[in-house]
């Protein structure tokens, strides 16, 4: 579940609807700035995974009372779904500070009916009815999408990192050019989501999202769609779905530079 508490040539894509892409002269610069200040690192070693669990603990157990610290010893937050999950870290290049983490929960090969956290609070039959090509074995849940508090503008925005991002460290002013790239932290973690999906043959993404965060994603062109009624999970949440190719295409239509950024030069399955 996305509890934002705040980690060859492209195939031609046919637009789903007529839209004039919104792209300013600075769009390419913004992507370049992101890549200048941040890097995405798959958590492929025990040390990197430990960093991810530590940030999850800080965000979910300390800054927010989403999870019980007593149930997460060693100041590391984890759950049963980590056994079939992959993580990606977002690191600030200059300081080497961990800026954010996203977890992708993959299908459980031992029991597909208990693959994803969202199956504990909502049914997937509505999703299957709406998207006949949906298959659990080719789906993944985007989860534990969290941003370090050092990369958020103020404590009052702890759950929605892109509503604003300010000083990287308390008391130290952030350069104006760096502030311009900070709102793309979420875009960077979406790139991680797409790349993990491509690596693992995932066609469909699912998640349970805060409605405010869903609206934020739509403003950036990330085309997640609700598929069922709201559920109560750390507040009111909406079960959401996005096809991998639709998410990338939506970004390309909204802003070609951002679409190419998340695709990273890889062919996107249709």
PDB file of N, CA and C in Angstrom, residues 85-144:
ATOM      1  N   UNK A  85       9.453  -9.204  -1.947  1.00  0.00           N
ATOM      2  CA  UNK A  85       9.452  -7.806  -2.349  1.00  0.00           C
ATOM      3  C   UNK A  85      10.843  -7.374  -2.803  1.00  0.00           C
ATOM      4  N   UNK A  86      10.870  -6.275  -3.544  1.00  0.00           N
ATOM      5  CA  UNK A  86      12.136  -5.624  -3.891  1.00  0.00           C
ATOM      6  C   UNK A  86      12.011  -4.145  -3.532  1.00  0.00           C
ATOM      7  N   UNK A  87      13.145  -3.543  -3.167  1.00  0.00           N
ATOM      8  CA  UNK A  87      13.188  -2.140  -2.771  1.00  0.00           C
ATOM      9  C   UNK A  87      14.126  -1.364  -3.688  1.00  0.00           C
ATOM     10  N   UNK A  88      13.861  -0.065  -3.770  1.00  0.00           N
ATOM     11  CA  UNK A  88      14.803   0.832  -4.444  1.00  0.00           C
ATOM     12  C   UNK A  88      14.981   2.073  -3.580  1.00  0.00           C
ATOM     13  N   UNK A  89      16.219   2.537  -3.446  1.00  0.00           N
ATOM     14  CA  UNK A  89      16.559   3.703  -2.642  1.00  0.00           C
ATOM     15  C   UNK A  89      16.799   4.905  -3.541  1.00  0.00           C
ATOM     16  N   UNK A  90      16.442   6.066  -3.036  1.00  0.00           N
ATOM     17  CA  UNK A  90      16.751   7.334  -3.693  1.00  0.00           C
ATOM     18  C   UNK A  90      17.748   8.073  -2.813  1.00  0.00           C
ATOM     19  N   UNK A  91      18.960   8.294  -3.339  1.00  0.00           N
ATOM     20  CA  UNK A  91      20.019   8.886  -2.537  1.00  0.00           C
ATOM     21  C   UNK A  91      20.409  10.250  -3.081  1.00  0.00           C
ATOM     22  N   UNK A  92      20.663  11.187  -2.149  1.00  0.00           N
ATOM     23  CA  UNK A  92      21.163  12.509  -2.505  1.00  0.00           C
ATOM     24  C   UNK A  92      22.664  12.378  -2.753  1.00  0.00           C
ATOM     25  N   UNK A  93      23.100  12.731  -3.955  1.00  0.00           N
ATOM     26  CA  UNK A  93      24.470  12.444  -4.369  1.00  0.00           C
ATOM     27  C   UNK A  93      25.515  13.139  -3.486  1.00  0.00           C
ATOM     28  N   UNK A  94      25.337  14.434  -3.251  1.00  0.00           N
ATOM     29  CA  UNK A  94      26.381  15.190  -2.560  1.00  0.00           C
ATOM     30  C   UNK A  94      26.531  14.771  -1.103  1.00  0.00           C
ATOM     31  N   UNK A  95      25.414  14.657  -0.392  1.00  0.00           N
ATOM     32  CA  UNK A  95      25.474  14.332   1.036  1.00  0.00           C
ATOM     33  C   UNK A  95      25.501  12.838   1.303  1.00  0.00           C
ATOM     34  N   UNK A  96      25.097  12.024   0.303  1.00  0.00           N
ATOM     35  CA  UNK A  96      24.938  10.581   0.431  1.00  0.00           C
ATOM     36  C   UNK A  96      23.801  10.218   1.376  1.00  0.00           C
ATOM     37  N   UNK A  97      22.964  11.204   1.727  1.00  0.00           N
ATOM     38  CA  UNK A  97      21.810  10.940   2.591  1.00  0.00           C
ATOM     39  C   UNK A  97      20.743  10.185   1.818  1.00  0.00           C
ATOM     40  N   UNK A  98      20.028   9.312   2.527  1.00  0.00           N
ATOM     41  CA  UNK A  98      18.927   8.581   1.923  1.00  0.00           C
ATOM     42  C   UNK A  98      17.701   9.489   1.872  1.00  0.00           C
ATOM     43  N   UNK A  99      17.209   9.776   0.664  1.00  0.00           N
ATOM     44  CA  UNK A  99      16.077  10.689   0.491  1.00  0.00           C
ATOM     45  C   UNK A  99      14.752   9.968   0.509  1.00  0.00           C
ATOM     46  N   UNK A 100      14.693   8.750  -0.013  1.00  0.00           N
ATOM     47  CA  UNK A 100      13.421   8.043  -0.067  1.00  0.00           C
ATOM     48  C   UNK A 100      13.593   6.580  -0.401  1.00  0.00           C
ATOM     49  N   UNK A 101      12.494   5.840  -0.260  1.00  0.00           N
ATOM     50  CA  UNK A 101      12.462   4.403  -0.512  1.00  0.00           C
ATOM     51  C   UNK A 101      11.115   4.051  -1.125  1.00  0.00           C
ATOM     52  N   UNK A 102      11.109   3.098  -2.041  1.00  0.00           N
ATOM     53  CA  UNK A 102       9.864   2.509  -2.504  1.00  0.00           C
ATOM     54  C   UNK A 102      10.034   0.997  -2.492  1.00  0.00           C
ATOM     55  N   UNK A 103       8.970   0.300  -2.090  1.00  0.00           N
ATOM     56  CA  UNK A 103       8.960  -1.164  -2.102  1.00  0.00           C
ATOM     57  C   UNK A 103       7.962  -1.646  -3.148  1.00  0.00           C
ATOM     58  N   UNK A 104       8.345  -2.669  -3.884  1.00  0.00           N
ATOM     59  CA  UNK A 104       7.443  -3.327  -4.814  1.00  0.00           C
ATOM     60  C   UNK A 104       7.184  -4.740  -4.317  1.00  0.00           C
ATOM     61  N   UNK A 105       5.931  -5.028  -3.955  1.00  0.00           N
ATOM     62  CA  UNK A 105       5.563  -6.370  -3.495  1.00  0.00           C
ATOM     63  C   UNK A 105       5.186  -7.194  -4.721  1.00  0.00           C
ATOM     64  N   UNK A 106       5.920  -8.277  -4.952  1.00  0.00           N
ATOM     65  CA  UNK A 106       5.714  -9.136  -6.108  1.00  0.00           C
ATOM     66  C   UNK A 106       4.732 -10.257  -5.774  1.00  0.00           C
ATOM     67  N   UNK A 107       4.210 -10.932  -6.787  1.00  0.00           N
ATOM     68  CA  UNK A 107       3.297 -12.049  -6.508  1.00  0.00           C
ATOM     69  C   UNK A 107       3.964 -13.110  -5.632  1.00  0.00           C
ATOM     70  N   UNK A 108       3.197 -13.624  -4.695  1.00  0.00           N
ATOM     71  CA  UNK A 108       3.705 -14.665  -3.791  1.00  0.00           C
ATOM     72  C   UNK A 108       3.616 -16.018  -4.500  1.00  0.00           C
ATOM     73  N   UNK A 109       4.726 -16.630  -4.857  1.00  0.00           N
ATOM     74  CA  UNK A 109       4.657 -17.886  -5.615  1.00  0.00           C
ATOM     75  C   UNK A 109       4.015 -19.026  -4.832  1.00  0.00           C
ATOM     76  N   UNK A 110       3.988 -18.913  -3.502  1.00  0.00           N
ATOM     77  CA  UNK A 110       3.413 -19.981  -2.678  1.00  0.00           C
ATOM     78  C   UNK A 110       1.911 -19.839  -2.492  1.00  0.00           C
ATOM     79  N   UNK A 111       1.384 -18.626  -2.659  1.00  0.00           N
ATOM     80  CA  UNK A 111      -0.049 -18.403  -2.455  1.00  0.00           C
ATOM     81  C   UNK A 111      -0.440 -17.071  -3.100  1.00  0.00           C
ATOM     82  N   UNK A 112      -0.892 -17.116  -4.357  1.00  0.00           N
ATOM     83  CA  UNK A 112      -1.241 -15.889  -5.065  1.00  0.00           C
ATOM     84  C   UNK A 112      -2.379 -15.139  -4.390  1.00  0.00           C
ATOM     85  N   UNK A 113      -3.247 -15.837  -3.666  1.00  0.00           N
ATOM     86  CA  UNK A 113      -4.392 -15.188  -3.021  1.00  0.00           C
ATOM     87  C   UNK A 113      -3.972 -14.333  -1.828  1.00  0.00           C
ATOM     88  N   UNK A 114      -2.733 -14.487  -1.376  1.00  0.00           N
ATOM     89  CA  UNK A 114      -2.212 -13.702  -0.253  1.00  0.00           C
ATOM     90  C   UNK A 114      -0.902 -13.036  -0.649  1.00  0.00           C
ATOM     91  N   UNK A 115      -0.881 -12.507  -1.862  1.00  0.00           N
ATOM     92  CA  UNK A 115       0.343 -11.909  -2.378  1.00  0.00           C
ATOM     93  C   UNK A 115       0.595 -10.512  -1.839  1.00  0.00           C
ATOM     94  N   UNK A 116      -0.478  -9.697  -1.712  1.00  0.00           N
ATOM     95  CA  UNK A 116      -0.305  -8.264  -1.547  1.00  0.00           C
ATOM     96  C   UNK A 116      -0.941  -7.748  -0.254  1.00  0.00           C
ATOM     97  N   UNK A 117      -0.352  -6.714   0.348  1.00  0.00           N
ATOM     98  CA  UNK A 117      -0.945  -6.114   1.547  1.00  0.00           C
ATOM     99  C   UNK A 117      -2.386  -5.650   1.330  1.00  0.00           C
ATOM    100  N   UNK A 118      -2.696  -5.095   0.145  1.00  0.00           N
ATOM    101  CA  UNK A 118      -4.036  -4.553  -0.076  1.00  0.00           C
ATOM    102  C   UNK A 118      -5.102  -5.640  -0.079  1.00  0.00           C
ATOM    103  N   UNK A 119      -4.721  -6.910  -0.269  1.00  0.00           N
ATOM    104  CA  UNK A 119      -5.701  -7.987  -0.218  1.00  0.00           C
ATOM    105  C   UNK A 119      -6.263  -8.184   1.181  1.00  0.00           C
ATOM    106  N   UNK A 120      -5.619  -7.577   2.180  1.00  0.00           N
ATOM    107  CA  UNK A 120      -6.124  -7.672   3.544  1.00  0.00           C
ATOM    108  C   UNK A 120      -7.266  -6.707   3.804  1.00  0.00           C
ATOM    109  N   UNK A 121      -7.421  -5.682   2.942  1.00  0.00           N
ATOM    110  CA  UNK A 121      -8.457  -4.668   3.181  1.00  0.00           C
ATOM    111  C   UNK A 121      -9.425  -4.501   2.017  1.00  0.00           C
ATOM    112  N   UNK A 122      -9.155  -5.104   0.868  1.00  0.00           N
ATOM    113  CA  UNK A 122     -10.087  -4.982  -0.244  1.00  0.00           C
ATOM    114  C   UNK A 122      -9.948  -6.179  -1.173  1.00  0.00           C
ATOM    115  N   UNK A 123     -10.993  -6.412  -1.952  1.00  0.00           N
ATOM    116  CA  UNK A 123     -11.020  -7.513  -2.906  1.00  0.00           C
ATOM    117  C   UNK A 123     -10.516  -7.039  -4.265  1.00  0.00           C
ATOM    118  N   UNK A 124      -9.992  -7.979  -5.035  1.00  0.00           N
ATOM    119  CA  UNK A 124      -9.492  -7.641  -6.357  1.00  0.00           C
ATOM    120  C   UNK A 124     -10.462  -8.027  -7.469  1.00  0.00           C
ATOM    121  N   UNK A 125     -11.648  -8.564  -7.114  1.00  0.00           N
ATOM    122  CA  UNK A 125     -12.573  -8.995  -8.160  1.00  0.00           C
ATOM    123  C   UNK A 125     -13.072  -7.820  -8.994  1.00  0.00           C
ATOM    124  N   UNK A 126     -13.216  -6.626  -8.356  1.00  0.00           N
ATOM    125  CA  UNK A 126     -13.639  -5.454  -9.124  1.00  0.00           C
ATOM    126  C   UNK A 126     -12.586  -5.061 -10.151  1.00  0.00           C
ATOM    127  N   UNK A 127     -11.320  -5.249  -9.779  1.00  0.00           N
ATOM    128  CA  UNK A 127     -10.234  -4.938 -10.698  1.00  0.00           C
ATOM    129  C   UNK A 127     -10.245  -5.905 -11.878  1.00  0.00           C
ATOM    130  N   UNK A 128     -10.471  -7.173 -11.598  1.00  0.00           N
ATOM    131  CA  UNK A 128     -10.528  -8.161 -12.681  1.00  0.00           C
ATOM    132  C   UNK A 128     -11.697  -7.880 -13.611  1.00  0.00           C
ATOM    133  N   UNK A 129     -12.818  -7.426 -13.050  1.00  0.00           N
ATOM    134  CA  UNK A 129     -13.981  -7.125 -13.879  1.00  0.00           C
ATOM    135  C   UNK A 129     -13.723  -5.923 -14.789  1.00  0.00           C
ATOM    136  N   UNK A 130     -12.980  -4.957 -14.294  1.00  0.00           N
ATOM    137  CA  UNK A 130     -12.728  -3.729 -15.055  1.00  0.00           C
ATOM    138  C   UNK A 130     -11.608  -3.912 -16.063  1.00  0.00           C
ATOM    139  N   UNK A 131     -10.612  -4.734 -15.714  1.00  0.00           N
ATOM    140  CA  UNK A 131      -9.453  -4.959 -16.585  1.00  0.00           C
ATOM    141  C   UNK A 131      -9.327  -6.460 -16.826  1.00  0.00           C
ATOM    142  N   UNK A 132      -9.957  -6.983 -17.888  1.00  0.00           N
ATOM    143  CA  UNK A 132      -9.948  -8.431 -18.125  1.00  0.00           C
ATOM    144  C   UNK A 132      -8.551  -9.022 -18.285  1.00  0.00           C
ATOM    145  N   UNK A 133      -7.579  -8.207 -18.676  1.00  0.00           N
ATOM    146  CA  UNK A 133      -6.221  -8.725 -18.850  1.00  0.00           C
ATOM    147  C   UNK A 133      -5.424  -8.755 -17.554  1.00  0.00           C
ATOM    148  N   UNK A 134      -6.043  -8.352 -16.439  1.00  0.00           N
ATOM    149  CA  UNK A 134      -5.330  -8.351 -15.161  1.00  0.00           C
ATOM    150  C   UNK A 134      -5.089  -9.777 -14.690  1.00  0.00           C
ATOM    151  N   UNK A 135      -3.836 -10.058 -14.335  1.00  0.00           N
ATOM    152  CA  UNK A 135      -3.462 -11.348 -13.764  1.00  0.00           C
ATOM    153  C   UNK A 135      -2.563 -11.095 -12.563  1.00  0.00           C
ATOM    154  N   UNK A 136      -2.879 -11.735 -11.438  1.00  0.00           N
ATOM    155  CA  UNK A 136      -2.099 -11.516 -10.226  1.00  0.00           C
ATOM    156  C   UNK A 136      -0.636 -11.874 -10.447  1.00  0.00           C
ATOM    157  N   UNK A 137      -0.371 -12.921 -11.225  1.00  0.00           N
ATOM    158  CA  UNK A 137       1.006 -13.348 -11.421  1.00  0.00           C
ATOM    159  C   UNK A 137       1.829 -12.360 -12.240  1.00  0.00           C
ATOM    160  N   UNK A 138       1.184 -11.349 -12.847  1.00  0.00           N
ATOM    161  CA  UNK A 138       1.904 -10.302 -13.572  1.00  0.00           C
ATOM    162  C   UNK A 138       1.579  -8.919 -13.001  1.00  0.00           C
ATOM    163  N   UNK A 139       1.247  -8.899 -11.706  1.00  0.00           N
ATOM    164  CA  UNK A 139       0.938  -7.645 -11.012  1.00  0.00           C
ATOM    165  C   UNK A 139       1.899  -7.449  -9.847  1.00  0.00           C
ATOM    166  N   UNK A 140       1.988  -6.229  -9.367  1.00  0.00           N
ATOM    167  CA  UNK A 140       2.798  -5.930  -8.189  1.00  0.00           C
ATOM    168  C   UNK A 140       2.171  -4.757  -7.457  1.00  0.00           C
ATOM    169  N   UNK A 141       2.321  -4.746  -6.148  1.00  0.00           N
ATOM    170  CA  UNK A 141       1.792  -3.644  -5.347  1.00  0.00           C
ATOM    171  C   UNK A 141       2.902  -2.667  -4.987  1.00  0.00           C
ATOM    172  N   UNK A 142       2.672  -1.404  -5.292  1.00  0.00           N
ATOM    173  CA  UNK A 142       3.600  -0.338  -4.909  1.00  0.00           C
ATOM    174  C   UNK A 142       3.315   0.005  -3.448  1.00  0.00           C
ATOM    175  N   UNK A 143       4.324  -0.058  -2.614  1.00  0.00           N
ATOM    176  CA  UNK A 143       4.121   0.000  -1.170  1.00  0.00           C
ATOM    177  C   UNK A 143       5.307   0.668  -0.496  1.00  0.00           C
ATOM    178  N   UNK A 144       5.094   1.087   0.751  1.00  0.00           N
ATOM    179  CA  UNK A 144       6.155   1.706   1.559  1.00  0.00           C
ATOM    180  C   UNK A 144       6.921   2.767   0.751  1.00  0.00           C
TER     181      UNK A 144
END
